[in-house]
Coordinates of C-alpha atoms in Angstrom, one line a residue:
M1 CA 0.0 0.0 0.0
R2 CA 2.8 2.4 0.9
V3 CA 4.6 1.5 -2.4
L4 CA 1.4 2.4 -4.3
E5 CA 1.1 5.7 -2.5
G6 CA 4.7 6.5 -3.2
V7 CA 4.2 5.9 -7.0
V8 CA 1.1 8.2 -7.0
V9 CA 2.9 11.0 -5.2
C10 CA 5.9 10.8 -7.6
T11 CA 3.6 10.8 -10.6
V12 CA 1.8 14.0 -9.3
V13 CA 5.1 15.7 -8.6
L14 CA 6.4 15.0 -12.0
L15 CA 3.2 16.2 -13.7
L16 CA 3.2 19.5 -11.7
S17 CA 6.9 20.2 -12.1
P18 CA 7.7 23.2 -14.3
G19 CA 8.4 22.5 -18.0
S20 CA 7.2 18.9 -17.8
C21 CA 4.3 19.6 -20.2
A22 CA 6.4 21.7 -22.6
A23 CA 7.1 19.9 -25.9
V24 CA 10.7 20.0 -27.1
R25 CA 10.6 21.7 -30.6
P26 CA 12.8 19.7 -33.0
D27 CA 15.2 21.4 -35.3
L28 CA 13.8 22.4 -38.7
T29 CA 15.1 20.6 -41.8
I30 CA 15.9 23.2 -44.5
T31 CA 16.7 22.3 -48.1
T32 CA 18.4 24.6 -50.5
I33 CA 20.4 24.6 -53.8
K34 CA 23.8 26.0 -54.7
Q35 CA 23.5 29.2 -56.7
D36 CA 25.7 32.2 -56.4
P37 CA 25.1 34.4 -54.4
Y38 CA 22.1 32.8 -52.7
T39 CA 23.9 29.7 -51.3
M40 CA 27.6 29.0 -51.8
S41 CA 30.1 26.7 -50.2
K42 CA 32.8 28.1 -47.9
G43 CA 34.8 25.1 -46.6
S44 CA 32.3 22.8 -44.8
Q45 CA 29.8 25.7 -44.3
L46 CA 27.3 27.4 -46.5
E47 CA 27.1 31.2 -47.0
G48 CA 25.2 33.6 -49.2
Y49 CA 22.1 35.8 -49.3
C50 CA 19.7 32.9 -48.4
M51 CA 21.9 31.8 -45.5
D52 CA 22.0 35.3 -44.1
L53 CA 18.2 35.7 -44.5
L54 CA 17.7 32.3 -42.8
S55 CA 19.9 33.4 -39.9
E56 CA 17.8 36.6 -39.4
L57 CA 14.5 34.7 -39.6
A58 CA 15.8 32.2 -37.0
K59 CA 16.7 35.1 -34.6
K60 CA 13.3 36.6 -34.9
L61 CA 11.3 33.4 -34.6
S62 CA 13.7 31.6 -32.2
F63 CA 14.1 28.3 -34.1
K64 CA 17.0 26.1 -34.8
Y65 CA 17.6 24.5 -38.2
N66 CA 19.8 22.1 -40.2
V67 CA 20.5 22.9 -43.8
H68 CA 21.3 20.4 -46.6
L69 CA 21.6 20.7 -50.3
V70 CA 18.8 19.3 -52.5
K71 CA 19.8 15.8 -53.7
D72 CA 18.9 16.1 -57.4
G73 CA 20.1 19.7 -57.8
S74 CA 16.7 21.0 -59.0
Y75 CA 14.4 23.7 -57.9
G76 CA 11.2 21.8 -58.4
R77 CA 9.3 20.8 -61.5
Q78 CA 6.1 18.7 -61.8
D79 CA 6.2 15.8 -64.3
E80 CA 3.4 14.3 -66.3
S81 CA 2.3 12.0 -63.5
G82 CA 2.0 15.0 -61.1
A83 CA 5.1 14.2 -59.0
W84 CA 7.5 16.9 -58.0
N85 CA 11.2 16.8 -58.1
G86 CA 13.8 19.1 -56.5
M87 CA 13.3 21.2 -53.4
I88 CA 9.5 21.3 -53.9
G89 CA 9.5 17.5 -54.1
E90 CA 11.4 17.2 -50.8
V91 CA 8.9 19.5 -49.0
V92 CA 5.9 17.7 -50.5
R93 CA 7.3 14.3 -49.4
G94 CA 8.1 15.6 -45.9
E95 CA 11.9 15.2 -46.4
A96 CA 12.3 18.9 -45.5
D97 CA 10.3 21.4 -43.5
L98 CA 11.3 24.5 -45.6
A99 CA 12.9 25.2 -48.9
I100 CA 14.9 28.5 -49.0
A101 CA 16.3 29.5 -52.4
P102 CA 15.4 31.8 -55.3
L103 CA 12.1 29.9 -55.7
T104 CA 9.7 31.8 -57.9
L105 CA 6.2 32.0 -56.6
T106 CA 3.9 30.3 -59.2
A107 CA 0.4 29.0 -59.2
A108 CA 1.5 25.4 -59.7
R109 CA 3.9 25.5 -56.7
E110 CA 1.3 27.3 -54.6
K111 CA -1.0 24.3 -55.0
A112 CA 1.6 21.8 -54.0
V113 CA 3.3 23.7 -51.1
G114 CA 2.7 26.7 -49.0
M115 CA 4.7 29.9 -49.9
T116 CA 5.6 32.9 -47.8
K117 CA 5.5 36.6 -48.8
P118 CA 8.2 37.3 -51.4
F119 CA 11.6 38.3 -49.9
M120 CA 12.8 39.6 -53.3
Q121 CA 11.1 40.9 -56.4
T122 CA 12.3 39.9 -59.8
G123 CA 11.1 39.6 -63.4
I124 CA 12.3 38.3 -66.8
S125 CA 14.9 40.1 -68.8
I126 CA 17.7 39.6 -71.4
L127 CA 21.5 39.4 -70.9
L128 CA 23.8 40.4 -73.8
R129 CA 27.4 41.3 -74.5
K130 CA 27.9 45.1 -74.6
D131 CA 29.5 45.0 -78.0
I132 CA 26.3 43.7 -79.7
S133 CA 25.2 47.1 -81.0
E134 CA 23.4 48.8 -83.8
E135 CA 25.0 50.0 -87.0
A136 CA 26.2 53.6 -86.9
G137 CA 23.8 56.2 -88.2
F138 CA 24.6 58.8 -90.8
F139 CA 24.6 61.6 -88.3
D140 CA 26.2 59.9 -85.3
F141 CA 29.1 62.3 -85.6
L142 CA 26.8 65.0 -84.2
T143 CA 25.9 63.1 -81.0
P144 CA 28.8 64.5 -78.9
F145 CA 27.0 67.8 -78.7
S146 CA 23.3 68.5 -78.1
V147 CA 21.2 70.5 -80.5
D148 CA 21.3 73.5 -78.3
T149 CA 25.1 73.3 -78.2
W150 CA 25.4 73.1 -82.0
V151 CA 23.1 76.2 -82.2
G152 CA 25.3 78.0 -79.7
I153 CA 28.4 77.1 -81.7
L154 CA 26.8 78.4 -85.0
A155 CA 25.8 81.6 -83.3
A156 CA 29.4 82.0 -81.9
Y157 CA 30.8 81.4 -85.4
L158 CA 28.6 84.0 -87.1
G159 CA 29.1 86.5 -84.2
T160 CA 32.9 86.1 -84.4
A161 CA 33.0 86.5 -88.2
V162 CA 30.9 89.7 -87.9
C163 CA 33.2 91.1 -85.2
F164 CA 36.2 90.4 -87.4
C165 CA 34.5 92.3 -90.2
I166 CA 33.6 95.2 -88.0
V167 CA 37.0 95.5 -86.3
A168 CA 38.8 95.4 -89.6
R169 CA 36.7 98.4 -90.8
L170 CA 36.9 100.3 -87.6
S171 CA 40.6 99.9 -86.8
P172 CA 42.9 102.4 -88.5
C173 CA 45.8 99.9 -88.0
E174 CA 43.8 97.4 -90.2
W175 CA 42.4 99.8 -92.7
S176 CA 44.2 103.2 -92.7
Q177 CA 43.0 104.7 -96.0
P178 CA 39.3 103.8 -96.6
Q179 CA 39.3 106.2 -99.6
T180 CA 41.9 104.4 -101.6
E181 CA 42.6 101.0 -100.0
K182 CA 40.6 97.9 -100.4
N183 CA 39.5 96.2 -97.1
S184 CA 40.8 92.6 -97.1
F185 CA 38.4 91.6 -94.3
T186 CA 35.1 91.5 -96.1
L187 CA 32.2 89.6 -94.6
S188 CA 32.9 86.6 -96.9
H189 CA 36.6 86.6 -96.0
S190 CA 35.7 86.9 -92.3
L191 CA 33.5 83.9 -92.5
W192 CA 36.2 81.9 -94.3
Y193 CA 38.9 83.1 -91.9
T194 CA 36.8 82.1 -88.8
A195 CA 36.0 78.7 -90.3
G196 CA 39.7 78.1 -91.0
A197 CA 40.7 79.0 -87.5
L198 CA 38.0 76.8 -86.0
T199 CA 39.3 73.8 -87.9
L200 CA 43.0 74.7 -87.0
Q201 CA 43.8 75.1 -90.7
G202 CA 44.3 78.8 -90.9
A203 CA 43.4 81.2 -93.7
G204 CA 45.3 84.4 -94.5
P205 CA 45.7 87.3 -94.4
H206 CA 45.8 87.6 -90.6
P207 CA 44.7 90.6 -88.6
K208 CA 47.4 93.3 -88.1
A209 CA 45.6 95.5 -85.5
L210 CA 45.8 94.6 -81.8
S211 CA 42.0 94.6 -81.6
G212 CA 41.7 92.0 -84.4
R213 CA 44.5 89.9 -82.9
I214 CA 42.7 89.8 -79.5
I215 CA 39.5 88.5 -81.2
C216 CA 41.7 86.0 -83.2
C217 CA 43.4 84.6 -80.1
T218 CA 40.1 84.3 -78.2
W219 CA 38.5 82.4 -81.1
W220 CA 41.6 80.1 -81.4
L221 CA 41.3 79.3 -77.7
F222 CA 37.5 78.7 -78.0
G223 CA 38.1 76.4 -81.0
L224 CA 40.8 74.5 -79.3
V225 CA 38.7 73.7 -76.2
L226 CA 35.7 73.0 -78.4
L227 CA 37.5 70.5 -80.5
A228 CA 39.0 68.8 -77.4
C229 CA 35.5 68.4 -75.9
Y230 CA 34.1 67.1 -79.2
F231 CA 36.7 64.4 -79.8
S232 CA 36.7 63.3 -76.2
N233 CA 32.9 63.0 -76.2
L234 CA 33.0 61.3 -79.6
S235 CA 35.4 58.6 -78.6
T236 CA 33.4 57.9 -75.4
S237 CA 30.1 57.8 -77.2
Q238 CA 31.4 55.0 -79.4
G239 CA 31.2 52.6 -76.4
S240 CA 28.2 50.4 -76.4
D241 CA 25.5 50.6 -73.7
S242 CA 21.9 49.6 -73.3
N243 CA 20.8 52.7 -75.4
S244 CA 22.7 51.4 -78.5
L245 CA 21.9 47.8 -78.2
M246 CA 20.4 46.1 -81.3
V247 CA 18.1 44.2 -78.9
K248 CA 16.4 46.6 -76.6
G249 CA 13.5 44.3 -75.6
F250 CA 11.7 41.1 -76.3
E251 CA 10.0 42.6 -79.5
D252 CA 13.4 43.2 -81.0
L253 CA 14.7 39.8 -79.9
A254 CA 11.8 38.0 -81.6
N255 CA 12.1 40.0 -84.8
Q256 CA 15.8 39.4 -85.5
Q257 CA 17.7 36.4 -86.8
G258 CA 21.3 37.3 -86.1
I259 CA 21.5 36.6 -82.4
E260 CA 20.6 33.2 -80.9
Y261 CA 18.8 33.2 -77.6
G262 CA 17.7 30.7 -75.0
T263 CA 16.7 30.2 -71.3
L264 CA 17.2 27.7 -68.5
S265 CA 15.6 24.4 -69.2
G266 CA 12.7 23.4 -67.0
S267 CA 12.6 26.9 -65.4
S268 CA 9.6 29.0 -64.5
T269 CA 10.9 31.5 -67.1
L270 CA 10.4 28.9 -69.8
A271 CA 7.0 28.1 -68.4
Y272 CA 6.1 31.8 -68.6
F273 CA 6.8 31.9 -72.4
K274 CA 5.2 28.5 -73.0
N275 CA 1.9 29.5 -71.3
S276 CA 1.7 33.1 -72.6
N277 CA -0.9 34.2 -75.1
N278 CA 1.2 37.1 -76.2
P279 CA 2.2 36.6 -79.8
T280 CA 5.7 37.9 -79.3
Y281 CA 6.3 35.6 -76.3
R282 CA 4.9 32.6 -78.1
K283 CA 7.2 33.3 -81.0
I284 CA 10.2 33.4 -78.7
Y285 CA 9.1 30.1 -77.1
E286 CA 8.6 28.4 -80.4
H287 CA 12.0 29.5 -81.6
M288 CA 13.7 28.2 -78.5
E289 CA 11.8 24.9 -78.7
R290 CA 12.6 24.6 -82.4
T291 CA 16.3 25.3 -82.0
K292 CA 16.7 23.6 -78.6
S293 CA 18.6 26.6 -77.3
F294 CA 18.0 25.8 -73.7
V295 CA 20.9 25.8 -71.2
P296 CA 21.3 23.4 -68.3
S297 CA 22.4 26.0 -65.7
M298 CA 22.6 29.7 -65.1
D299 CA 26.4 29.6 -65.4
E300 CA 26.2 28.0 -68.8
G301 CA 23.8 30.8 -70.0
V302 CA 26.2 33.5 -68.7
R303 CA 29.1 31.8 -70.4
R304 CA 27.4 31.6 -73.7
A305 CA 26.4 35.3 -73.4
K306 CA 30.0 36.2 -72.7
E307 CA 31.1 34.4 -75.9
G308 CA 28.9 36.7 -77.9
N309 CA 26.0 36.3 -80.4
F310 CA 23.8 34.8 -77.7
A311 CA 21.1 36.4 -75.6
F312 CA 20.3 34.7 -72.3
I313 CA 16.8 35.1 -71.0
G314 CA 16.5 34.8 -67.2
E315 CA 15.5 36.2 -63.9
S316 CA 16.4 39.9 -63.8
V317 CA 17.9 39.6 -60.3
S318 CA 20.2 36.8 -61.4
L319 CA 21.2 38.7 -64.6
D320 CA 22.0 41.8 -62.5
L321 CA 24.5 39.6 -60.6
A322 CA 26.0 38.5 -63.8
V323 CA 26.4 42.1 -64.9
A324 CA 28.1 42.9 -61.6
R325 CA 30.6 40.1 -61.9
H326 CA 31.2 40.2 -65.7
C327 CA 31.9 43.7 -66.9
E328 CA 31.5 42.9 -70.6
L329 CA 27.8 42.0 -70.1
I330 CA 24.7 44.2 -69.9
R331 CA 21.0 43.7 -69.1
V332 CA 18.4 45.4 -71.2
H333 CA 16.0 47.7 -69.5
E334 CA 12.8 45.9 -70.3
V335 CA 11.6 43.5 -67.5
I336 CA 8.4 41.4 -67.9
G337 CA 6.5 39.0 -65.8
M338 CA 7.2 40.6 -62.4
R339 CA 7.1 38.0 -59.6
G340 CA 8.8 37.2 -56.3
Y341 CA 11.1 34.8 -54.6
S342 CA 9.5 33.0 -51.6
I343 CA 10.3 30.4 -49.0
A344 CA 8.3 27.1 -49.5
G345 CA 6.9 25.0 -46.7
T346 CA 4.4 22.2 -46.2
L347 CA 0.8 23.1 -46.9
G348 CA -1.1 24.4 -43.9
S349 CA 2.0 24.9 -41.8
P350 CA 1.5 27.6 -39.2
M351 CA 5.2 28.4 -39.6
L352 CA 4.6 30.1 -43.0
K353 CA 2.5 32.9 -41.5
N354 CA 5.2 33.7 -38.9
L355 CA 7.8 33.7 -41.6
S356 CA 5.8 36.0 -43.8
V357 CA 5.5 38.5 -41.0
A358 CA 9.2 38.3 -40.2
I359 CA 10.1 38.9 -43.9
L360 CA 7.9 42.0 -44.0
Q361 CA 9.5 43.3 -40.8
L362 CA 13.0 42.7 -42.2
S363 CA 12.0 44.6 -45.4
E364 CA 10.6 47.5 -43.4
A365 CA 13.8 47.7 -41.4
G366 CA 15.9 47.8 -44.5
E367 CA 17.6 44.5 -43.8
L368 CA 16.7 42.9 -47.1
S369 CA 18.1 45.9 -49.0
Y370 CA 21.3 45.7 -47.0
L371 CA 21.6 42.0 -47.9
R372 CA 21.0 42.8 -51.6
S373 CA 23.7 45.4 -51.7
K374 CA 26.1 43.1 -49.8
W375 CA 25.8 40.1 -52.1
W376 CA 25.3 42.0 -55.4
A377 CA 28.3 44.3 -55.0
S378 CA 29.9 45.0 -58.4
S379 CA 33.5 43.9 -59.1
C380 CA 33.7 46.2 -62.2
M381 CA 35.8 49.3 -62.1
A382 CA 33.8 52.5 -62.3
N383 CA 33.4 53.4 -65.9
P384 CA 34.4 56.9 -67.0
A385 CA 31.2 58.8 -67.4
K386 CA 29.4 57.7 -70.6
A387 CA 29.0 60.8 -72.5
S388 CA 25.6 62.0 -73.1
S389 CA 25.3 64.9 -75.5
L390 CA 27.3 67.9 -74.1
Q391 CA 24.9 70.7 -73.1
P392 CA 25.6 74.4 -73.6
H393 CA 26.0 75.0 -69.8
S394 CA 28.9 72.6 -69.9
L395 CA 30.8 75.0 -72.1
K396 CA 29.4 78.2 -70.6
G397 CA 32.8 79.3 -69.4
M398 CA 34.3 79.2 -72.9
F399 CA 31.3 81.0 -74.4
L400 CA 31.7 83.7 -71.7
V401 CA 35.4 84.0 -72.5
L402 CA 34.6 84.4 -76.2
V403 CA 32.0 87.1 -75.6
L404 CA 34.5 89.0 -73.4
G405 CA 37.2 88.7 -76.1
L406 CA 34.9 89.9 -78.8
G407 CA 33.7 92.8 -76.7
L408 CA 37.2 93.8 -75.9
G409 CA 38.3 93.6 -79.5
V410 CA 35.5 95.8 -80.7
L411 CA 36.1 98.3 -77.9
L412 CA 39.8 98.5 -78.7
A413 CA 38.9 99.1 -82.4
V414 CA 36.6 101.9 -81.4
L415 CA 39.3 103.4 -79.2
E416 CA 41.8 103.2 -82.1
L417 CA 39.5 105.0 -84.4
T418 CA 38.6 107.6 -81.8
A419 CA 42.3 108.2 -81.2
K420 CA 42.9 108.7 -84.9
S421 CA 39.8 111.0 -85.2
R422 CA 41.1 113.1 -82.3
S423 CA 44.5 113.6 -83.9
G424 CA 42.8 114.3 -87.2
A425 CA 40.4 116.8 -85.7
G426 CA 43.4 119.0 -84.5
E427 CA 44.9 119.0 -88.0
Q428 CA 41.6 119.7 -89.8
R429 CA 40.4 122.1 -87.1
K430 CA 37.1 120.2 -86.7
S431 CA 35.5 118.7 -83.7
C432 CA 36.4 115.1 -82.8
C433 CA 32.8 114.0 -83.2
T434 CA 32.6 115.4 -86.7
V435 CA 35.8 113.7 -87.8
L436 CA 34.6 110.5 -86.1
S437 CA 31.3 110.6 -87.9
E438 CA 33.1 111.2 -91.3
E439 CA 35.4 108.2 -90.6
L440 CA 32.4 105.9 -89.8
S441 CA 30.6 107.1 -92.9
Q442 CA 33.6 106.4 -95.1
R443 CA 34.3 103.0 -93.4
F444 CA 30.7 101.7 -93.6
R445 CA 28.3 103.7 -95.8
G446 CA 30.8 104.4 -98.5
T447 CA 32.5 101.0 -98.4
T448 CA 30.8 99.6 -101.5
T449 CA 31.5 102.8 -103.5
N450 CA 35.1 102.9 -102.5
E451 CA 35.5 99.2 -103.4
K452 CA 33.9 99.8 -106.8
R453 CA 36.2 102.8 -107.4
S454 CA 39.2 100.7 -106.4
E455 CA 38.2 97.9 -108.8
E456 CA 37.6 100.4 -111.7
T457 CA 41.1 101.9 -111.0
T458 CA 42.6 98.5 -111.1
D459 CA 40.8 97.7 -114.4
K460 CA 42.0 100.9 -115.9
E461 CA 45.6 100.2 -114.9
K462 CA 45.3 96.7 -116.4
A463 CA 43.9 98.2 -119.6

């Protein structure tokens, strides 16, 4: 009897002892797949974006886990009998509690397993070599400068030529005897001289007066800087980028025959094109199916794109990584079929709701953006600024110097003529203003008559 009482008392004590009713939570089994930079081997350990994300989620939800690589190296595809392979298959069969990888959220997968809120947004885009570009246009030599800059250069050219013509008429050092001498700096010669100076060819005769030489030196400096900017921008603009690609989107890809293209076999990207009703996307799928241009892995697609004459269609996030690691590649701007990468779990698992909330919290805290920048850091050297068309404000300093030089030259020419008029006024016993007015009249209004007289005199001498 006493033995029975002792057993009952011990049983009651054990039942009432703290923690006796608490179930021990087993470690979660996580399946994943090797793909740079989501999951990579580092010795005997795994690292990458997904491993960091898993670590953050474990801290928030207080769970322990064991990670293993998927046995067949596949993401998850349903065969004709309805069975799943890859990570999705392991979750369906109960071999894993969760699958963490760049798993695209699709309707078929959502029916087989539970999916969390996406931890990363992606889409479908095209990866190409940078040197696959368009043929040069007839007027590509004008691209270094914008239209406004070209208009400003034309205005500067005409303004300088007019200033040459004015200074050559005003300056007594340039044209001392308007009544008998012929002015060599006519408007047509000024235009020719200015054009020759701009192209560094030169065209004589050169100005003799100080005022003319100041304008000449200012124009030479302006032309030198202008040509340096032009050739620098022209050489830079020859580099290919996404604005000069022959294939700028899926429409261009479908309508050309020179570049082969393909995608990852058995991927959700291939399923997107296969199930699409868009004529362009159907045309792309039929071409890939006909040419069997599928690649077995992401690395193989990147390798073929690097070799040239091949466009790899894939997830935009993965293509961005390839661009960051391989500087000769570029991704086109167009992205279609936006979807997300999610964590997969068994259907009806209460863990999925908690994981979704934790993912949203990490996103709001900026942790997901930090992980993205950490693992997608580019190894390419910063490119020198790709020249867009040079705007007028980029050369505003040189335009200002030119205006000041032209103004100074014209001012000196006026002062030279005023000084001559003042000395002539004393000899002729006239006012300086009267002599200056006569000089201006002879140099501008009577120019045509004087030139005609000079030509008639020359003809008579020849006769």
